[in-house]
Short mmCIF file of C-alpha atoms and ligand atoms in Angstrom, two decimals:
data_model
loop_
_atom_site.label_atom_id
_atom_site.label_comp_id
_atom_site.label_asym_id
_atom_site.label_seq_id
_atom_site.Cartn_x
_atom_site.Cartn_y
_atom_site.Cartn_z
CA MET A 1 5.60 16.87 12.75
CA ASP A 2 3.50 18.19 15.57
CA LYS A 3 2.92 14.78 17.04
CA ILE A 4 4.52 11.33 17.12
CA ASP A 5 2.27 9.39 14.77
CA PHE A 6 2.66 5.63 14.25
CA ARG A 7 -0.86 5.02 12.94
CA SER A 8 0.21 4.82 9.31
CA ASP A 9 2.75 6.12 6.76
CA THR A 10 -0.20 7.92 5.11
CA VAL A 11 0.13 10.53 7.89
CA THR A 12 3.55 11.76 6.59
CA TRP A 13 3.87 15.44 5.83
CA PRO A 14 5.59 16.66 2.64
CA THR A 15 9.28 17.45 3.11
CA PRO A 16 10.47 21.08 2.90
CA ALA A 17 12.00 20.32 -0.57
CA MET A 18 8.55 19.11 -1.71
CA ARG A 19 6.83 22.28 -0.44
CA GLN A 20 9.35 24.33 -2.33
CA ALA A 21 8.92 22.34 -5.53
CA MET A 22 5.17 22.54 -5.25
CA ALA A 23 5.27 26.36 -5.04
CA ASN A 24 7.37 26.56 -8.22
CA ALA A 25 5.78 23.80 -10.28
CA PRO A 26 4.92 24.57 -13.93
CA VAL A 27 1.27 23.57 -14.40
CA GLY A 28 -1.34 23.18 -17.13
CA ASP A 29 -4.73 21.49 -17.64
CA ASP A 30 -4.07 17.86 -17.18
CA VAL A 31 -7.41 16.76 -18.63
CA TYR A 32 -6.08 18.30 -21.87
CA GLY A 33 -2.76 16.42 -21.21
CA GLU A 34 -1.06 19.81 -20.85
CA ASP A 35 0.36 19.68 -17.32
CA PRO A 36 4.16 19.36 -17.88
CA THR A 37 4.83 18.31 -14.28
CA ILE A 38 2.24 15.56 -14.39
CA ASN A 39 3.53 14.37 -17.80
CA GLN A 40 7.06 14.21 -16.37
CA LEU A 41 5.85 12.25 -13.33
CA GLU A 42 3.81 9.79 -15.36
CA GLU A 43 6.78 9.15 -17.70
CA MET A 44 9.22 8.78 -14.83
CA ALA A 45 6.98 6.35 -12.95
CA ALA A 46 6.33 4.19 -16.02
CA ALA A 47 10.10 4.08 -16.81
CA LYS A 48 10.96 3.09 -13.21
CA LEU A 49 8.45 0.25 -13.28
CA GLY A 50 9.33 -0.99 -16.83
CA LYS A 51 5.84 -0.19 -18.17
CA GLU A 52 4.86 1.82 -21.23
CA ALA A 53 2.74 4.49 -19.62
CA GLY A 54 1.56 5.91 -16.30
CA LEU A 55 -1.51 7.78 -15.02
CA PHE A 56 -1.54 10.13 -12.02
CA VAL A 57 -4.52 9.45 -9.76
CA SER A 58 -5.69 10.86 -6.46
CA SER A 59 -5.22 7.85 -4.25
CA GLY A 60 -4.21 4.21 -3.97
CA THR A 61 -7.85 3.21 -3.78
CA MET A 62 -8.62 5.11 -6.95
CA GLY A 63 -5.64 3.61 -8.77
CA ASN A 64 -6.80 0.12 -7.90
CA LEU A 65 -10.39 0.81 -8.78
CA ILE A 66 -9.50 2.40 -12.16
CA SER A 67 -7.31 -0.53 -12.90
CA ILE A 68 -10.00 -3.11 -11.97
CA LEU A 69 -12.63 -1.27 -13.97
CA SER A 70 -10.30 -1.06 -16.96
CA HIS A 71 -9.42 -4.84 -16.88
CA ALA A 72 -12.89 -6.14 -16.17
CA THR A 73 -16.56 -5.38 -16.69
CA ARG A 74 -19.90 -6.08 -14.96
CA GLY A 75 -20.36 -9.76 -14.09
CA ASP A 76 -16.66 -10.51 -14.36
CA GLU A 77 -14.83 -12.04 -11.40
CA ALA A 78 -11.64 -10.96 -9.69
CA ILE A 79 -9.59 -13.45 -7.70
CA VAL A 80 -8.18 -11.74 -4.62
CA GLY A 81 -6.64 -12.43 -1.19
CA GLU A 82 -9.39 -12.35 1.51
CA ASP A 83 -7.35 -9.84 3.46
CA GLY A 84 -6.02 -8.02 0.46
CA HIS A 85 -6.54 -4.21 0.50
CA THR A 86 -8.61 -4.15 -2.68
CA TYR A 87 -11.04 -6.62 -1.16
CA LYS A 88 -11.08 -5.60 2.51
CA TRP A 89 -10.31 -1.96 2.74
CA GLU A 90 -11.66 -0.22 -0.41
CA ALA A 91 -15.34 0.08 0.49
CA GLY A 92 -16.33 -2.71 -1.91
CA GLY A 93 -15.74 -0.34 -4.86
CA MET A 94 -15.14 -3.05 -7.42
CA ALA A 95 -18.61 -4.50 -6.69
CA SER A 96 -20.55 -1.33 -5.94
CA LEU A 97 -19.17 0.75 -8.72
CA GLY A 98 -18.06 -1.85 -11.28
CA GLY A 99 -20.37 -4.79 -10.79
CA ILE A 100 -17.30 -6.94 -10.49
CA VAL A 101 -17.56 -10.03 -8.30
CA PRO A 102 -14.66 -10.55 -5.95
CA HIS A 103 -13.57 -14.14 -5.37
CA PRO A 104 -11.61 -14.07 -2.14
CA LEU A 105 -9.09 -16.79 -1.25
CA PRO A 106 -7.11 -17.33 1.99
CA THR A 107 -3.54 -16.18 2.09
CA ASP A 108 -0.45 -17.56 3.85
CA GLU A 109 1.91 -15.90 6.27
CA MET A 110 3.38 -13.78 3.48
CA GLY A 111 0.17 -12.81 1.83
CA ARG A 112 0.28 -15.38 -0.99
CA MET A 113 -2.79 -17.22 -2.24
CA ASP A 114 -2.28 -20.97 -2.77
CA LEU A 115 -1.56 -21.48 -6.49
CA THR A 116 -3.71 -24.60 -6.77
CA ALA A 117 -6.57 -22.69 -5.14
CA VAL A 118 -6.07 -19.90 -7.61
CA THR A 119 -6.22 -22.30 -10.56
CA GLN A 120 -9.31 -23.97 -9.13
CA ALA A 121 -10.99 -20.66 -8.59
CA ILE A 122 -10.86 -19.93 -12.36
CA ARG A 123 -14.38 -20.62 -13.74
CA PRO A 124 -15.05 -22.88 -16.70
CA ASP A 125 -17.02 -21.45 -19.59
CA ASN A 126 -20.61 -21.97 -18.40
CA PRO A 127 -23.46 -19.48 -18.62
CA HIS A 128 -24.32 -19.95 -14.98
CA LEU A 129 -20.95 -18.65 -13.78
CA PRO A 130 -19.22 -15.32 -13.64
CA HIS A 131 -16.39 -14.87 -16.11
CA SER A 132 -13.01 -15.03 -14.36
CA ARG A 133 -11.08 -12.07 -15.65
CA LEU A 134 -8.51 -10.77 -13.21
CA ILE A 135 -6.09 -11.76 -10.46
CA LEU A 136 -5.37 -9.13 -7.80
CA VAL A 137 -2.03 -9.32 -5.95
CA GLU A 138 -0.39 -6.97 -3.48
CA ASN A 139 3.26 -6.25 -2.59
CA SER A 140 4.28 -5.38 0.05
CA TYR A 141 1.36 -7.16 1.71
CA GLY A 142 -0.26 -4.83 4.30
CA GLU A 143 -2.03 -7.35 6.44
CA ARG A 144 1.16 -9.37 6.81
CA GLY A 145 3.17 -6.52 8.32
CA GLY A 146 4.09 -5.22 4.86
CA TYR A 147 5.68 -8.53 3.92
CA PRO A 148 7.78 -8.24 0.75
CA ILE A 149 6.56 -11.20 -1.25
CA PRO A 150 9.41 -12.90 -3.22
CA LEU A 151 9.11 -12.66 -7.00
CA ASP A 152 8.74 -16.32 -7.85
CA TYR A 153 5.17 -16.13 -6.59
CA PHE A 154 4.30 -13.47 -9.18
CA ALA A 155 5.97 -15.47 -11.91
CA ALA A 156 3.71 -18.40 -10.95
CA ILE A 157 0.59 -16.23 -10.89
CA ARG A 158 1.54 -14.90 -14.35
CA ALA A 159 1.87 -18.42 -15.70
CA ILE A 160 -1.65 -19.28 -14.42
CA ALA A 161 -3.11 -16.07 -15.78
CA ASP A 162 -1.52 -16.64 -19.20
CA GLN A 163 -2.82 -20.18 -19.36
CA HIS A 164 -6.39 -18.94 -18.77
CA GLY A 165 -6.37 -15.53 -20.46
CA LEU A 166 -6.61 -13.47 -17.21
CA ALA A 167 -5.02 -10.15 -16.44
CA VAL A 168 -2.98 -9.47 -13.24
CA HIS A 169 -3.06 -6.25 -11.34
CA MET A 170 -0.67 -5.45 -8.46
CA ASP A 171 -1.68 -3.16 -5.59
CA GLY A 172 1.81 -1.80 -5.00
CA ALA A 173 0.81 0.86 -2.51
CA ARG A 174 4.12 0.13 -0.79
CA LEU A 175 5.86 -1.24 -3.85
CA PHE A 176 9.13 0.55 -3.12
CA ASN A 177 9.22 -0.86 0.45
CA ALA A 178 8.99 -4.26 -1.15
CA ALA A 179 11.67 -3.55 -3.70
CA VAL A 180 14.06 -2.13 -1.05
CA ALA A 181 13.54 -5.05 1.26
CA LEU A 182 13.97 -7.63 -1.52
CA GLY A 183 17.05 -5.78 -2.75
CA VAL A 184 15.79 -5.60 -6.33
CA ASP A 185 14.82 -2.86 -8.79
CA ALA A 186 11.14 -1.95 -8.60
CA SER A 187 10.76 -2.95 -12.27
CA HIS A 188 11.58 -6.58 -11.24
CA VAL A 189 8.72 -6.56 -8.68
CA THR A 190 6.31 -5.51 -11.41
CA GLN A 191 7.65 -7.50 -14.34
CA HIS A 192 5.02 -10.24 -14.08
CA VAL A 193 1.93 -8.01 -13.79
CA ASP A 194 -0.11 -6.22 -16.44
CA SER A 195 -0.74 -3.21 -14.26
CA VAL A 196 0.47 -1.76 -10.99
CA SER A 197 -0.54 1.14 -8.79
CA PHE A 198 1.78 2.61 -6.15
CA CYS A 199 1.40 5.48 -3.67
CA LEU A 200 3.40 8.62 -3.41
CA SER A 201 1.61 9.63 -0.25
CA LYS A 202 2.77 6.90 2.13
CA GLY A 203 6.45 6.28 3.01
CA LEU A 204 7.56 8.55 0.14
CA CYS A 205 6.01 11.54 1.96
CA ALA A 206 4.19 13.26 -0.93
CA PRO A 207 0.99 14.90 0.25
CA VAL A 208 -1.41 13.34 -2.33
CA GLY A 209 -1.34 10.96 -5.23
CA SER A 210 -0.66 7.54 -6.69
CA LEU A 211 0.38 6.28 -10.12
CA LEU A 212 -1.16 3.54 -12.17
CA CYS A 213 1.19 2.06 -14.71
CA GLY A 214 0.71 -0.44 -17.58
CA SER A 215 0.73 -0.70 -21.33
CA ALA A 216 0.00 2.39 -23.43
CA ASP A 217 -3.34 0.89 -24.52
CA PHE A 218 -4.29 0.04 -20.95
CA ILE A 219 -3.50 3.52 -19.68
CA HIS A 220 -5.41 5.07 -22.55
CA LYS A 221 -8.50 3.19 -21.35
CA ALA A 222 -7.72 3.90 -17.69
CA ARG A 223 -7.58 7.66 -18.49
CA ARG A 224 -11.20 7.46 -19.64
CA VAL A 225 -12.25 5.50 -16.56
CA ARG A 226 -10.47 8.06 -14.32
CA LYS A 227 -12.51 10.82 -16.03
CA SER A 228 -15.79 8.92 -15.55
CA LEU A 229 -15.02 8.67 -11.84
CA GLY A 230 -14.45 12.40 -11.60
CA GLY A 231 -10.74 11.90 -11.19
CA GLY A 232 -9.46 14.35 -13.83
CA MET A 233 -7.59 16.98 -11.73
CA ARG A 234 -6.61 19.95 -13.94
CA GLN A 235 -3.57 21.84 -12.57
CA ALA A 236 -2.51 18.97 -10.32
CA GLY A 237 1.11 19.47 -11.34
CA ILE A 238 1.37 21.24 -8.05
CA LEU A 239 0.92 17.81 -6.49
CA ALA A 240 2.96 15.89 -9.05
CA ALA A 241 5.89 18.21 -8.22
CA ALA A 242 6.07 16.60 -4.76
CA GLY A 243 5.73 13.18 -6.41
CA LEU A 244 8.85 13.81 -8.54
CA ILE A 245 10.85 14.42 -5.37
CA ALA A 246 9.26 11.38 -3.81
CA LEU A 247 10.50 9.15 -6.59
CA ASP A 248 13.90 10.86 -6.92
CA GLU A 249 14.88 11.25 -3.32
CA MET A 250 12.74 9.23 -0.97
CA VAL A 251 12.98 5.66 -2.28
CA GLU A 252 16.42 4.59 -1.10
CA ARG A 253 15.83 5.94 2.43
CA LEU A 254 12.96 3.52 3.02
CA ALA A 255 15.60 1.19 4.30
CA ASP A 256 15.85 3.56 7.29
CA ASP A 257 12.18 3.02 8.05
CA HIS A 258 12.66 -0.74 7.90
CA ALA A 259 15.56 -0.36 10.34
CA SER A 260 13.28 1.70 12.63
CA ALA A 261 10.59 -1.01 12.49
CA GLN A 262 13.26 -3.61 13.44
CA ARG A 263 14.31 -1.41 16.37
CA LEU A 264 10.71 -1.09 17.39
CA ALA A 265 9.90 -4.80 17.15
CA GLN A 266 13.04 -5.76 19.09
CA GLY A 267 12.24 -3.20 21.78
CA LEU A 268 8.59 -4.38 22.01
CA ALA A 269 9.80 -7.94 22.50
CA GLN A 270 11.53 -6.74 25.75
CA ILE A 271 8.33 -5.28 27.23
CA PRO A 272 6.54 -7.68 29.60
CA GLY A 273 2.97 -8.25 28.41
CA ILE A 274 3.68 -7.46 24.73
CA VAL A 275 3.66 -10.22 22.18
CA VAL A 276 5.42 -9.63 18.86
CA ASP A 277 6.92 -11.82 16.15
CA VAL A 278 10.14 -9.96 15.35
CA THR A 279 10.92 -12.32 12.47
CA ALA A 280 7.74 -11.27 10.64
CA VAL A 281 8.87 -7.66 10.47
CA LYS A 282 10.52 -7.12 7.06
CA THR A 283 9.56 -3.60 6.08
CA ASN A 284 7.86 -0.76 7.95
CA ILE A 285 4.82 -2.28 9.62
CA VAL A 286 4.78 -3.88 13.04
CA PHE A 287 1.83 -5.77 14.43
CA PHE A 288 1.91 -6.63 18.08
CA SER A 289 -0.62 -7.73 20.77
CA LEU A 290 -1.30 -7.59 24.42
CA ALA A 291 -0.78 -10.86 26.37
CA ASP A 292 -3.94 -12.32 27.89
CA ASP A 293 -2.83 -11.44 31.47
CA VAL A 294 -2.38 -7.69 30.77
CA PRO A 295 -5.29 -6.00 32.63
CA HIS A 296 -5.47 -2.91 30.34
CA SER A 297 -7.52 -2.74 27.13
CA PRO A 298 -5.96 -1.63 23.91
CA LYS A 299 -8.35 1.33 23.92
CA ASP A 300 -7.05 2.42 27.27
CA ILE A 301 -3.44 2.08 26.10
CA ILE A 302 -4.12 4.08 22.93
CA HIS A 303 -5.76 6.75 25.06
CA ALA A 304 -2.88 6.89 27.55
CA LEU A 305 -0.35 7.24 24.69
CA ARG A 306 -2.37 10.15 23.30
CA GLN A 307 -1.84 12.00 26.60
CA GLU A 308 1.86 11.89 25.66
CA ASN A 309 1.12 13.07 22.10
CA ILE A 310 1.91 9.60 20.68
CA TYR A 311 -0.65 8.16 18.20
CA LEU A 312 -0.94 4.40 17.69
CA GLY A 313 -3.47 2.38 15.77
CA GLY A 314 -5.62 -0.47 17.06
CA SER A 315 -5.98 -3.60 14.87
CA GLY A 316 -8.40 -6.19 16.25
CA PRO A 317 -9.41 -6.89 19.87
CA ARG A 318 -5.97 -7.12 21.47
CA ARG A 319 -3.71 -6.01 18.64
CA PHE A 320 -1.95 -2.83 17.49
CA ARG A 321 -0.33 -1.68 14.30
CA ALA A 322 2.68 0.67 14.25
CA VAL A 323 4.04 2.01 10.98
CA THR A 324 7.40 3.62 10.71
CA HIS A 325 8.19 6.46 8.34
CA TYR A 326 10.28 9.55 7.65
CA TRP A 327 8.79 11.49 10.60
CA VAL A 328 9.23 8.75 13.26
CA ARG A 329 12.84 7.64 13.61
CA GLU A 330 15.06 6.35 16.39
CA ALA A 331 14.20 8.99 19.00
CA GLU A 332 10.45 8.62 18.35
CA VAL A 333 10.67 4.79 18.38
CA ASP A 334 12.45 4.92 21.73
CA LYS A 335 9.87 7.36 23.14
CA LEU A 336 7.06 5.00 22.11
CA LEU A 337 8.88 2.02 23.67
CA HIS A 338 9.56 3.83 26.89
CA THR A 339 6.05 5.21 27.23
CA LEU A 340 4.38 1.88 26.33
CA HIS A 341 6.55 0.07 28.84
CA THR A 342 5.43 2.43 31.57
CA ILE A 343 1.74 2.14 30.61
CA VAL A 344 1.56 -1.63 30.12
CA THR A 345 3.43 -2.52 33.35
CA ARG A 346 1.71 -0.09 35.68
N1 TLP B 1 -3.93 1.69 3.56
C1 TLP B 1 -4.23 2.43 4.68
C2 TLP B 1 -5.59 2.00 5.23
O1 TLP B 1 -6.59 2.01 4.26
C3 TLP B 1 -5.57 0.65 5.81
C4 TLP B 1 -3.13 2.33 5.72
O2 TLP B 1 -3.11 3.13 6.63
O3 TLP B 1 -2.28 1.36 5.57
N2 TLP B 1 -3.30 -0.53 -0.85
C5 TLP B 1 -2.71 -0.79 0.34
C6 TLP B 1 -1.85 -1.98 0.53
C7 TLP B 1 -2.82 0.17 1.37
O4 TLP B 1 -2.27 -0.07 2.56
C8 TLP B 1 -3.58 1.36 1.15
C9 TLP B 1 -3.79 2.35 2.22
C10 TLP B 1 -4.19 1.53 -0.11
C11 TLP B 1 -3.98 0.59 -1.06
C12 TLP B 1 -5.06 2.70 -0.41
O5 TLP B 1 -4.39 3.87 -0.48
P1 TLP B 1 -5.15 5.28 -0.28
O6 TLP B 1 -5.29 5.48 1.21
O7 TLP B 1 -4.24 6.28 -0.92
O8 TLP B 1 -6.46 5.22 -0.99
#
């Protein structure tokens, strides 16, 4: 990479092997279902997640939106964590484009909604009320430093959903980070949900794309919704080729990114004026803050780091977010630590 970029794992460039595969990918018109590379990727993704079918989509946001619009309709309600990505960071798409009412609930230190609160949020059959239709979950949980939520939570959510006839969708943008951190197969993480979307273009380094997976009937419906949103992409096998490599070669190594995040968090804890909870770092996202007595503003610090070609994201008035990935490893982590130490203590 031409810079040291900790702002997100979305900034990752495709690997040389991906660029090669993209150049050589067999393609066809995917709206006709004739792109062999996309068909292969959709089958591979579904098989890996233990679902019947998959759908290649342009982004995580689009995968979530298509899923929500396929499960629910206008006036329906979706129960969702108040800091969940689908609620907070997707431009209100479920409401603005689908007429679906989000019902946000607080989440705990892992990103879990309280199960009693979830049950109480489900509406009785009453013409005054929206129709509860969907529960939205996320794993790993972005706003909790990519916390890999243990699977018993999803089993409990499934039981509630079944009791009340609701569907469950998982935003698994960083599903494989969760699976690697939990030490389980990705299909175990997704076993309790009806549908799941995951991103190829974050830690897995593909340039574009996400997959939505679920039952064959659900994906049939989702394909129509994708078309209605303008998401039919024709010869996109050129992108799916990178996705095949992402799934084949880039999953296991996510453990390296988690190790980098640990190294970063432990190093940050040694810098006077930096506050970080090392124990909260389980995957590849590190949140940290400036102590009250540090005279610099986060804006100044981000600016000073940029002078050294290091990019870091702000996250709230005194808080930062650093995300580790394929292109920032030990040497880059150490450079960030060293430079930050100099800036914060000067
Ligand atoms: N998240 C981005 C920003 O939008 C915050 C990031 O840099 O982390 N679900 C989760 C949990 C995500 O973190 C993201 C991206 C998405 C969905 C959306 O993916 P894209 O960016 O492909 O639409």
